[in-house]
Coordinates of C-alpha atoms in Angstrom, one line a residue:
M37 CA 57.6 105.2 110.6
T38 CA 58.4 107.7 107.9
A39 CA 56.7 108.1 104.5
T40 CA 57.7 105.6 101.8
E41 CA 57.3 106.3 98.1
G42 CA 58.3 102.7 97.1
L43 CA 58.6 101.5 93.5
D44 CA 57.1 103.3 90.6
R45 CA 54.4 101.5 88.6
E46 CA 56.8 100.5 85.8
A47 CA 59.3 98.9 88.3
L48 CA 56.5 97.1 90.2
D49 CA 55.0 95.8 86.9
M50 CA 58.4 94.6 85.9
M51 CA 58.9 92.7 89.1
L52 CA 55.5 91.0 88.9
A53 CA 56.1 90.1 85.3
S54 CA 59.5 88.7 86.1
L55 CA 58.0 86.7 89.0
D56 CA 55.4 85.2 86.7
E57 CA 58.0 84.3 84.1
F58 CA 60.4 82.7 86.7
V59 CA 57.7 80.6 88.3
T60 CA 56.1 79.4 85.1
E61 CA 59.5 77.8 84.3
A62 CA 60.6 76.8 87.8
L63 CA 57.2 75.7 89.3
P64 CA 54.8 74.5 86.7
D65 CA 51.6 72.9 88.1
E66 CA 52.9 69.4 87.8
R67 CA 56.0 70.1 89.9
R68 CA 54.0 71.9 92.5
L69 CA 51.6 68.9 92.8
D70 CA 54.6 66.5 93.1
L71 CA 56.3 68.7 95.8
D72 CA 53.0 68.9 97.7
H73 CA 52.5 65.2 97.5
E74 CA 56.1 64.4 98.7
D75 CA 55.9 67.2 101.3
V76 CA 59.1 68.8 100.0
C77 CA 60.1 72.5 100.2
P78 CA 61.9 73.5 97.0
E79 CA 64.8 75.2 98.8
D80 CA 66.7 75.6 95.6
T81 CA 63.8 77.5 94.0
I82 CA 63.3 79.6 97.1
R83 CA 67.0 80.6 97.1
A84 CA 66.9 81.3 93.4
M85 CA 63.9 83.6 93.9
C86 CA 65.9 85.4 96.6
G87 CA 69.1 85.5 94.6
E88 CA 70.4 87.1 91.5
E89 CA 68.0 85.1 89.3
L90 CA 65.0 87.1 90.5
G91 CA 65.7 89.1 93.6
V92 CA 62.1 89.2 94.8
H93 CA 63.5 89.7 98.4
L94 CA 64.9 93.1 97.4
V95 CA 61.4 94.6 97.4
F96 CA 61.4 94.3 101.2
I97 CA 64.8 95.8 101.8
P98 CA 65.4 99.6 102.0
E99 CA 67.5 101.1 99.2
E100 CA 70.3 102.3 101.6
Y101 CA 71.0 98.6 102.3
G102 CA 71.1 97.4 98.7
G103 CA 67.3 96.7 98.3
L104 CA 64.6 98.2 96.1
G105 CA 63.0 100.1 98.9
G106 CA 59.5 98.9 98.2
G107 CA 56.7 100.2 100.4
A108 CA 53.7 98.4 101.9
F109 CA 51.7 98.8 98.7
D110 CA 54.4 97.1 96.7
S111 CA 54.8 94.4 99.2
Y112 CA 51.0 93.7 99.1
R113 CA 51.1 93.4 95.3
V114 CA 54.1 91.0 95.4
C115 CA 52.6 88.9 98.2
E116 CA 49.3 88.6 96.4
R117 CA 51.1 87.4 93.3
L118 CA 53.3 85.0 95.2
A119 CA 50.2 83.5 96.9
R120 CA 48.5 83.0 93.5
I121 CA 51.6 80.9 92.6
D122 CA 51.8 79.0 95.8
I123 CA 51.1 80.1 99.4
G124 CA 53.8 77.7 100.7
V125 CA 56.4 79.3 98.5
A126 CA 55.0 82.7 99.4
T127 CA 55.4 81.9 103.1
S128 CA 59.0 80.9 102.6
V129 CA 59.8 84.2 100.9
F130 CA 57.8 86.2 103.4
A131 CA 59.5 84.5 106.3
T132 CA 62.8 86.3 105.5
F133 CA 61.1 89.6 105.5
L134 CA 59.3 88.7 108.8
G135 CA 62.5 87.6 110.3
T136 CA 64.1 91.0 109.6
D137 CA 61.2 93.0 111.1
P138 CA 62.9 93.3 114.5
I139 CA 66.0 94.5 112.7
L140 CA 64.2 97.0 110.5
I141 CA 62.3 98.4 113.5
G142 CA 64.7 98.2 116.4
A143 CA 68.3 97.5 115.3
T144 CA 71.2 99.9 115.5
A145 CA 72.5 101.4 112.3
E146 CA 75.4 99.0 112.3
Q147 CA 73.2 95.9 112.8
R148 CA 70.9 97.0 109.9
K149 CA 73.8 97.5 107.6
Q150 CA 75.3 94.1 108.5
W151 CA 72.2 91.9 108.3
L152 CA 70.0 93.7 105.8
G153 CA 73.1 94.2 103.6
R154 CA 73.8 90.4 103.7
I155 CA 70.2 89.7 102.7
A156 CA 70.5 92.0 99.7
E157 CA 74.0 90.9 98.6
E158 CA 73.9 87.2 99.5
G159 CA 70.2 86.4 99.4
I160 CA 70.4 84.7 102.8
L161 CA 67.2 83.3 104.3
F162 CA 65.8 84.4 107.6
A163 CA 63.3 82.9 110.0
Y164 CA 61.2 84.5 112.7
G165 CA 61.4 82.7 116.0
A166 CA 58.7 84.0 118.2
T167 CA 55.9 81.4 118.7
E168 CA 56.4 78.7 121.4
P169 CA 54.6 75.4 122.1
E170 CA 52.7 76.7 125.1
A171 CA 52.5 80.4 124.2
G172 CA 50.9 80.5 120.8
S173 CA 49.7 84.0 120.0
D174 CA 50.5 85.2 123.5
L175 CA 54.1 86.2 123.1
G176 CA 54.2 87.5 126.7
A177 CA 53.9 83.9 127.9
M178 CA 57.1 82.7 126.3
K179 CA 59.6 80.6 128.3
T180 CA 62.7 80.9 126.2
T181 CA 65.3 82.7 128.3
A182 CA 68.4 84.8 127.6
T183 CA 70.9 84.8 130.4
P184 CA 73.7 87.4 130.3
V185 CA 77.3 86.2 130.0
E186 CA 79.7 88.5 131.7
T187 CA 83.4 89.0 131.2
D188 CA 85.2 91.3 133.7
G189 CA 81.9 92.7 134.8
Q190 CA 80.7 93.5 131.3
V191 CA 77.9 91.7 129.5
T192 CA 79.7 90.2 126.4
G193 CA 77.0 87.8 125.3
Y194 CA 73.8 85.9 126.1
R195 CA 73.0 82.2 126.6
L196 CA 69.7 81.2 125.1
N197 CA 67.6 78.3 126.2
G198 CA 64.2 77.2 125.0
R199 CA 62.1 76.0 122.1
K200 CA 60.3 77.7 119.3
Q201 CA 57.4 76.1 117.4
W202 CA 55.8 76.5 113.9
I203 CA 58.8 78.4 112.5
S204 CA 58.7 79.0 108.8
N205 CA 62.1 78.3 107.2
G206 CA 63.0 76.7 110.5
S207 CA 65.4 74.2 109.1
I208 CA 66.6 76.0 106.0
A209 CA 67.1 79.6 107.3
D210 CA 70.7 80.9 107.5
V211 CA 69.8 83.3 110.3
C212 CA 66.9 83.4 112.8
S213 CA 65.5 86.3 114.9
V214 CA 64.7 84.8 118.3
L215 CA 62.5 86.3 121.0
A216 CA 63.7 85.5 124.5
L217 CA 63.2 86.7 128.0
A218 CA 66.3 88.6 129.2
P219 CA 66.6 90.2 132.7
G220 CA 65.4 93.5 131.2
G221 CA 62.4 91.9 129.5
P222 CA 61.5 90.2 126.2
S223 CA 64.3 90.9 123.6
W224 CA 65.2 89.9 120.1
F225 CA 68.5 88.1 119.3
I226 CA 70.1 87.2 116.0
V227 CA 71.2 83.6 115.9
E228 CA 73.1 82.1 113.0
R229 CA 72.6 78.6 111.7
G230 CA 75.4 76.3 112.9
T231 CA 75.8 78.0 116.3
A232 CA 76.5 75.4 118.9
G233 CA 73.4 74.2 120.6
F234 CA 71.1 75.6 117.9
S235 CA 69.1 73.0 116.0
A236 CA 65.9 72.3 114.2
A237 CA 63.4 69.4 114.4
H238 CA 62.3 67.4 111.4
P239 CA 59.9 69.5 109.3
E240 CA 56.2 69.4 110.3
D241 CA 53.8 67.1 108.4
K242 CA 51.3 69.8 107.6
H243 CA 47.7 69.9 106.2
G244 CA 48.8 72.5 103.6
I245 CA 51.6 74.8 102.5
R246 CA 53.7 71.7 102.1
L247 CA 56.1 73.6 99.8
S248 CA 57.2 75.7 102.8
N249 CA 59.6 74.5 105.5
T250 CA 58.1 74.6 109.0
A251 CA 60.0 73.2 111.9
A252 CA 60.6 73.6 115.6
L253 CA 63.8 75.2 116.8
F254 CA 65.8 74.1 119.9
L255 CA 68.1 76.4 121.8
D256 CA 70.3 74.5 124.3
D257 CA 72.9 76.9 125.9
V258 CA 73.2 78.8 122.6
E259 CA 75.7 81.6 123.1
V260 CA 75.5 84.7 121.0
P261 CA 77.6 87.9 121.3
A262 CA 76.1 90.9 122.9
E263 CA 76.2 92.6 119.5
N264 CA 73.5 90.2 118.4
L265 CA 71.0 91.7 120.9
V266 CA 68.7 93.7 118.5
G267 CA 69.1 97.4 119.3
R268 CA 71.6 96.6 122.0
E269 CA 68.9 97.3 124.6
E270 CA 66.9 94.7 126.6
G271 CA 63.2 94.7 127.0
R272 CA 62.1 96.1 123.7
G273 CA 61.1 92.9 122.1
L274 CA 57.3 93.0 122.4
I275 CA 57.1 96.6 121.4
Q276 CA 59.2 95.9 118.3
A277 CA 56.9 93.0 117.4
Q278 CA 53.7 95.0 117.9
Q279 CA 54.9 98.0 115.9
V280 CA 54.8 96.0 112.6
F281 CA 51.6 94.0 113.1
G282 CA 49.6 96.4 110.9
Y283 CA 52.2 95.9 108.1
T284 CA 52.7 92.1 108.4
R285 CA 49.0 91.4 108.7
V286 CA 48.4 93.3 105.5
M287 CA 50.9 91.0 103.8
V288 CA 49.2 87.9 105.1
A289 CA 45.9 89.4 104.1
A290 CA 47.4 89.5 100.6
F291 CA 48.1 85.8 100.8
G292 CA 44.4 85.2 101.5
L293 CA 43.4 87.5 98.7
G294 CA 45.8 85.8 96.2
G295 CA 44.9 82.3 97.2
G296 CA 41.1 83.0 97.1
W297 CA 41.3 84.7 93.7
E298 CA 43.5 81.9 92.2
A299 CA 40.9 79.3 93.3
L300 CA 38.0 81.4 92.1
D301 CA 39.6 82.1 88.7
R302 CA 40.1 78.4 88.2
A303 CA 36.5 77.9 89.0
I304 CA 35.5 80.6 86.5
A305 CA 37.5 79.1 83.7
Y306 CA 36.2 75.6 84.5
S307 CA 32.6 76.8 84.4
V308 CA 33.0 78.3 80.9
D309 CA 33.8 74.9 79.5
R310 CA 31.7 72.7 81.7
V311 CA 28.3 72.0 80.1
Q312 CA 25.4 70.9 82.3
G313 CA 21.8 70.6 81.1
G314 CA 22.7 71.8 77.7
A315 CA 24.5 75.0 78.7
P316 CA 27.8 76.1 80.3
L317 CA 27.7 76.4 84.1
S318 CA 28.8 80.0 83.6
T319 CA 25.4 80.9 82.2
K320 CA 23.5 79.5 85.2
Q321 CA 22.5 81.9 87.9
G322 CA 22.2 79.2 90.4
F323 CA 25.9 78.4 89.9
T324 CA 27.4 81.9 89.5
H325 CA 25.4 83.6 92.2
K326 CA 26.2 81.1 94.9
L327 CA 29.7 79.9 94.1
I328 CA 31.3 82.8 92.3
V329 CA 29.8 86.2 92.7
P330 CA 29.6 86.5 96.5
H331 CA 33.2 85.4 96.9
A332 CA 34.5 87.8 94.3
V333 CA 32.7 90.6 96.1
R334 CA 34.1 89.7 99.5
L335 CA 37.6 89.4 98.2
E336 CA 37.3 92.8 96.6
A337 CA 36.0 94.3 99.8
A338 CA 39.1 92.9 101.5
R339 CA 41.3 94.3 98.8
A340 CA 39.8 97.8 99.4
L341 CA 40.9 97.7 103.0
I342 CA 44.3 96.2 102.2
E343 CA 45.0 99.0 99.7
E344 CA 43.7 101.7 101.9
T345 CA 45.8 100.5 104.9
A346 CA 48.9 100.0 102.8
T347 CA 48.5 103.5 101.4
R348 CA 48.3 104.9 104.9
I349 CA 51.3 102.9 106.1
D350 CA 53.3 104.3 103.1
A351 CA 52.2 107.8 104.1
G352 CA 53.8 107.3 107.5
E353 CA 50.7 106.6 109.6
G354 CA 51.8 103.2 110.8
A355 CA 54.2 104.4 113.5
D356 CA 54.1 102.6 116.8
G357 CA 51.4 100.2 115.7
A358 CA 48.9 103.0 114.9
L359 CA 47.3 100.9 112.2
N360 CA 47.3 97.5 113.9
T361 CA 43.5 97.4 114.0
E362 CA 43.2 98.2 110.3
G363 CA 45.8 95.5 109.6
A364 CA 43.8 93.1 111.7
I365 CA 40.6 93.9 109.8
A366 CA 42.3 93.4 106.5
K367 CA 43.7 90.1 107.5
Y368 CA 40.6 88.8 109.1
L369 CA 38.3 89.6 106.1
A370 CA 40.8 88.6 103.4
T371 CA 41.7 85.3 104.9
E372 CA 38.2 84.3 105.8
A373 CA 37.1 85.3 102.3
G374 CA 40.0 83.5 100.6
N375 CA 39.3 80.3 102.5
A376 CA 35.5 80.5 101.6
A377 CA 36.4 81.2 98.0
A378 CA 38.6 78.2 97.8
E379 CA 36.0 76.0 99.4
A380 CA 33.4 77.3 96.8
A381 CA 35.9 76.6 94.0
I382 CA 36.0 72.9 95.0
Q383 CA 32.2 72.8 94.9
A384 CA 32.2 74.6 91.6
H385 CA 34.4 71.8 90.1
G386 CA 32.1 69.1 91.4
G387 CA 33.9 65.8 91.8
Y388 CA 36.9 67.1 89.9
G389 CA 37.5 69.7 92.6
Y390 CA 38.0 66.9 95.1
T391 CA 41.0 65.6 93.1
R392 CA 44.6 66.8 93.1
E393 CA 44.8 67.4 89.4
Y394 CA 42.6 70.5 89.4
L395 CA 44.7 72.2 92.1
V396 CA 41.8 73.9 93.9
E397 CA 41.9 71.1 96.5
K398 CA 45.6 72.0 97.1
I399 CA 44.8 75.8 97.2
K400 CA 42.1 75.1 99.8
R401 CA 44.5 73.3 102.0
D402 CA 47.1 76.0 101.6
V403 CA 44.9 79.1 102.1
R404 CA 43.5 77.6 105.4
I405 CA 46.7 78.5 107.2
T406 CA 46.2 82.2 106.6
M407 CA 43.4 82.1 109.1
I408 CA 45.9 80.9 111.7
Y409 CA 49.3 82.4 111.4
E410 CA 50.1 86.0 112.2
G411 CA 47.1 86.0 114.5
T412 CA 44.1 83.5 114.3
S413 CA 40.8 84.8 113.2
E414 CA 39.5 84.7 116.7
I415 CA 42.5 86.7 118.1
L416 CA 41.8 89.2 115.3
E417 CA 38.1 89.4 116.2
M418 CA 39.1 90.2 119.8
T419 CA 41.8 92.7 118.7
I420 CA 39.3 94.5 116.4
A421 CA 36.4 94.5 118.9
R422 CA 38.5 95.7 121.9
D423 CA 39.9 98.7 119.9
R424 CA 36.6 99.8 118.4
W425 CA 34.8 99.2 121.6
Q426 CA 37.2 101.6 123.3
Q427 CA 36.6 104.1 120.5
H428 CA 32.9 103.9 121.0
L429 CA 33.2 104.5 124.7
K430 CA 35.7 107.4 124.4
T431 CA 33.5 109.2 121.8
S432 CA 30.2 108.6 123.7
G433 CA 29.0 106.5 120.8
A434 CA 29.9 109.0 118.1
Y435 CA 32.7 107.0 116.5
Y436 CA 30.6 105.2 113.9
R437 CA 28.0 107.9 113.6
D438 CA 30.8 110.2 112.5
A439 CA 32.1 107.4 110.1
A440 CA 28.6 107.3 108.6
R441 CA 28.6 111.0 108.0
A442 CA 32.0 110.9 106.4
L443 CA 30.6 108.7 103.7
A444 CA 28.0 111.4 102.7
D445 CA 30.1 112.4 99.6
V446 CA 30.4 108.9 98.3
P447 CA 27.9 108.5 95.4
G448 CA 25.0 106.2 95.8
D449 CA 26.0 104.2 92.8
C450 CA 29.3 103.4 94.5
G451 CA 27.6 102.0 97.6
G452 CA 28.0 105.0 99.8
P453 CA 24.5 105.2 101.3
A454 CA 24.3 101.5 102.2
A455 CA 27.9 101.5 103.6
A456 CA 26.9 104.6 105.7
L457 CA 23.8 102.8 106.9
A458 CA 26.0 99.9 108.1
Q459 CA 28.0 102.3 110.2
E460 CA 24.8 103.8 111.7
C461 CA 23.6 100.3 112.6
L462 CA 26.9 99.4 114.1
A463 CA 26.8 102.5 116.3
A464 CA 23.3 101.4 117.5
V465 CA 24.4 97.8 118.2
M466 CA 27.4 99.0 120.2
E467 CA 25.4 101.4 122.2
A468 CA 22.9 98.6 123.1
C469 CA 25.8 96.5 124.2
R470 CA 27.0 99.3 126.4
V471 CA 23.6 99.8 128.0
G472 CA 23.1 96.1 128.6
R473 CA 26.8 95.6 129.6
L474 CA 26.8 92.8 127.1
T475 CA 30.5 92.8 126.2
R476 CA 31.2 90.8 129.4
N477 CA 30.1 87.9 127.2
Q478 CA 33.3 87.1 125.2
H479 CA 31.3 85.8 122.3
V480 CA 29.4 89.0 121.9
L481 CA 32.7 90.9 121.8
L482 CA 34.1 88.6 119.1
R483 CA 30.9 88.9 117.1
L484 CA 31.3 92.7 117.3
G485 CA 34.7 92.3 115.8
E486 CA 33.2 90.5 112.8
L487 CA 30.5 93.2 112.4
V488 CA 33.2 95.9 112.6
A489 CA 35.2 94.2 109.8
Y490 CA 32.2 94.1 107.5
A491 CA 31.1 97.6 108.2
E492 CA 34.6 99.1 107.8
S493 CA 35.4 97.1 104.7
A494 CA 32.1 98.2 103.1
A495 CA 33.2 101.8 103.7
A496 CA 36.6 101.2 102.3
L497 CA 35.2 99.6 99.2
A498 CA 32.7 102.4 98.6
R499 CA 35.6 104.9 98.9
R500 CA 37.6 102.8 96.4
A501 CA 34.8 102.6 94.0
A502 CA 34.3 106.4 94.2
A503 CA 38.0 106.9 93.6
A504 CA 37.9 104.6 90.6
A505 CA 35.0 106.6 89.1
A506 CA 36.9 109.8 89.7
G507 CA 40.2 108.4 88.2
T508 CA 42.0 108.9 91.5
L509 CA 42.9 105.4 92.5
P510 CA 46.5 104.9 93.7
E511 CA 48.9 104.6 90.7
K512 CA 49.8 101.0 91.6
A513 CA 46.2 99.9 92.5
D514 CA 44.8 96.6 91.1
T515 CA 42.5 97.4 88.1
R516 CA 40.9 94.1 87.3
F517 CA 37.4 95.7 87.5
S518 CA 36.3 98.8 85.5
P519 CA 35.0 101.7 87.5
A520 CA 31.4 100.8 86.7
A521 CA 32.0 97.1 87.6
L522 CA 33.8 98.1 90.8
A523 CA 30.8 100.3 91.8
T524 CA 28.5 97.4 91.3
V525 CA 30.7 95.2 93.4
S526 CA 30.6 97.8 96.1
R527 CA 26.8 98.1 96.1
V528 CA 26.5 94.3 96.5
F529 CA 28.9 94.2 99.4
A530 CA 27.4 97.2 101.1
R531 CA 24.0 95.6 101.1
D532 CA 25.6 92.4 102.6
A533 CA 27.3 94.5 105.3
V534 CA 24.3 96.5 106.4
L535 CA 22.1 93.4 106.6
K536 CA 24.7 91.5 108.6
V537 CA 25.3 94.3 111.1
A538 CA 21.6 95.0 111.6
E539 CA 20.2 91.5 111.8
E540 CA 23.1 89.7 113.5
G541 CA 23.7 92.7 115.8
L542 CA 20.1 92.5 116.9
R543 CA 20.4 88.7 117.2
W544 CA 23.3 88.8 119.6
V545 CA 22.1 91.8 121.7
S546 CA 18.7 90.0 122.1
G547 CA 20.4 86.7 122.7
A548 CA 22.8 87.9 125.3
G549 CA 20.2 90.0 127.1
A550 CA 18.4 86.9 128.6
G551 CA 21.7 85.6 130.0
V552 CA 23.1 88.6 131.9
D553 CA 24.0 87.8 135.5
V554 CA 21.6 89.7 137.7
A555 CA 24.0 89.4 140.7
A556 CA 26.6 91.3 138.7
G557 CA 24.4 94.3 138.8
A558 CA 23.1 94.7 135.2
G559 CA 19.8 93.0 135.6
M560 CA 18.0 90.8 133.2
D561 CA 15.3 93.3 132.3
V562 CA 18.0 96.0 131.7
A563 CA 19.7 93.8 129.1
A564 CA 16.5 92.5 127.7
G565 CA 15.3 96.1 127.4
A566 CA 18.5 96.9 125.5
G567 CA 17.4 94.3 123.0
V568 CA 13.9 95.7 122.7
D569 CA 15.3 99.3 122.4
L570 CA 17.7 98.2 119.7
A571 CA 14.9 96.7 117.6
A572 CA 13.1 100.0 117.8
T573 CA 16.3 102.1 117.2
L574 CA 17.8 100.2 114.3
P575 CA 16.7 101.4 110.8
L576 CA 15.5 98.0 109.9
D577 CA 13.1 99.3 107.2
R578 CA 15.9 101.2 105.5
T579 CA 18.2 98.2 105.8
R580 CA 15.7 96.0 104.1
A581 CA 14.9 98.6 101.5
A582 CA 18.6 98.9 100.7
Q583 CA 18.5 95.3 99.4
S584 CA 16.4 96.5 96.4
G585 CA 18.2 95.8 93.1
L586 CA 20.6 93.2 94.6
L587 CA 19.9 90.5 92.1
D588 CA 20.3 92.8 89.1
D589 CA 23.7 93.9 90.5
M590 CA 24.8 90.4 91.1
N591 CA 24.0 89.7 87.4
L592 CA 26.2 92.7 86.5
V593 CA 29.1 91.4 88.6
A594 CA 28.8 88.0 86.9
D595 CA 28.9 89.7 83.6
A596 CA 32.0 91.6 84.6
L597 CA 33.7 88.4 85.8
Y598 CA 32.9 86.5 82.6
G599 CA 33.6 89.4 80.3
R600 CA 30.2 89.5 78.7

């Protein structure tokens, strides 16, 4: 993946402003609520957004094919804004980009020119046909087949048979990228709507994102020409899919970020006007410090990792899936935080939050899907843990100790010391797991994934706060918070992260120690000893001391959120 400059700040701001203006007119709150209630995808609006009226799809298309050549950072900003409007609509727009991923990554020059050029010029909609009823996140378990069709001894086409499930834009897309098992291995094929034997089921009746079209696809002896094999080479499908996970998961992370902030901002506005006990809810610490501040802090921690990862992708570091783990961390934290923020927003509205009129109920149903598609939270925990566990083993435990030292230059008022302490604790927890052979417990491995996400996000947020203080944030970075306020946000999250890593790490190491299978060779007392050693090794006194000043900082975050 080569370096990408993307749009300049002026062009990005213009696109975001145009998007806001278009949606305000085309999708006011009342229409969105009606479409949600009737379970209708506004296909006309989606096509208008991806047509001459707006051209939001052009951000995702390289300039050489008629697009704007936006980078990962641009895409994240657009995806966040789309999600603040409606995650269902955002999903429909994003599905076209997702459907072209195999083409961007693995197609021939002629295929890119043909298909990407058509998207840019005609605004055609794509779908991404990978998931199957029995395969889920395991693309290698797919059953859809691609049988070569020969003419005079030459392969002139392929016959596709199978079924795809949960396909966004499934019954409205003009073209679909379909993953199928060819003789040479999993391969991507381009299938146009209307091809004989290619059909879609009735749209799914979903819990949320009801403004997006989601349908199963059926392939019954669907014949496509050999030219529609992406890259004209069999067996590259899984590699092509894996190469973009870092990128696509950052975009879904932006959905969680946008949905969470939209819900939280509605709760903030409501609390200013809602009077309880003679004063607005916004003045009550019991309200703000439970339902608003913690969620804002977690969302901004996720943003820090999203922006950091997007910047690295644009710098060319994302080749061959090199940032897949960072993308997984960003998506995991952002979507979990977005879902929790939306849940809190319902509570913040009281009984009104449980009704359709205030929209937070809808946002909660919508944002929930972000924890499922493009890799469930559990799949991501496993992905994160396996990668970082291998890093711990390869470096003889130095991986997170080195990460802690790398934060030495981050000022204390930006959360650097507490973020570094979280890395130190994580190194100790992982070493205890190694000594006790505790990662044979799948749940321990998944919990390590969660702790990694918190520790690495704390580090990213501390670096972001330091950059804001130094005036070196990326040109297109979100600037909702002043440098001083962002530093406060970072301090709050760093305290949360270090406490979580230390206390929960100790909990799971101690908890898993008593259950190690003696016959497997580890021994109960070895594992139990690992738990005792960890309690002695972890800097628990420093961890608890780091919590000093937490409440004052939460007060400052509340002040920043309410502009007081």
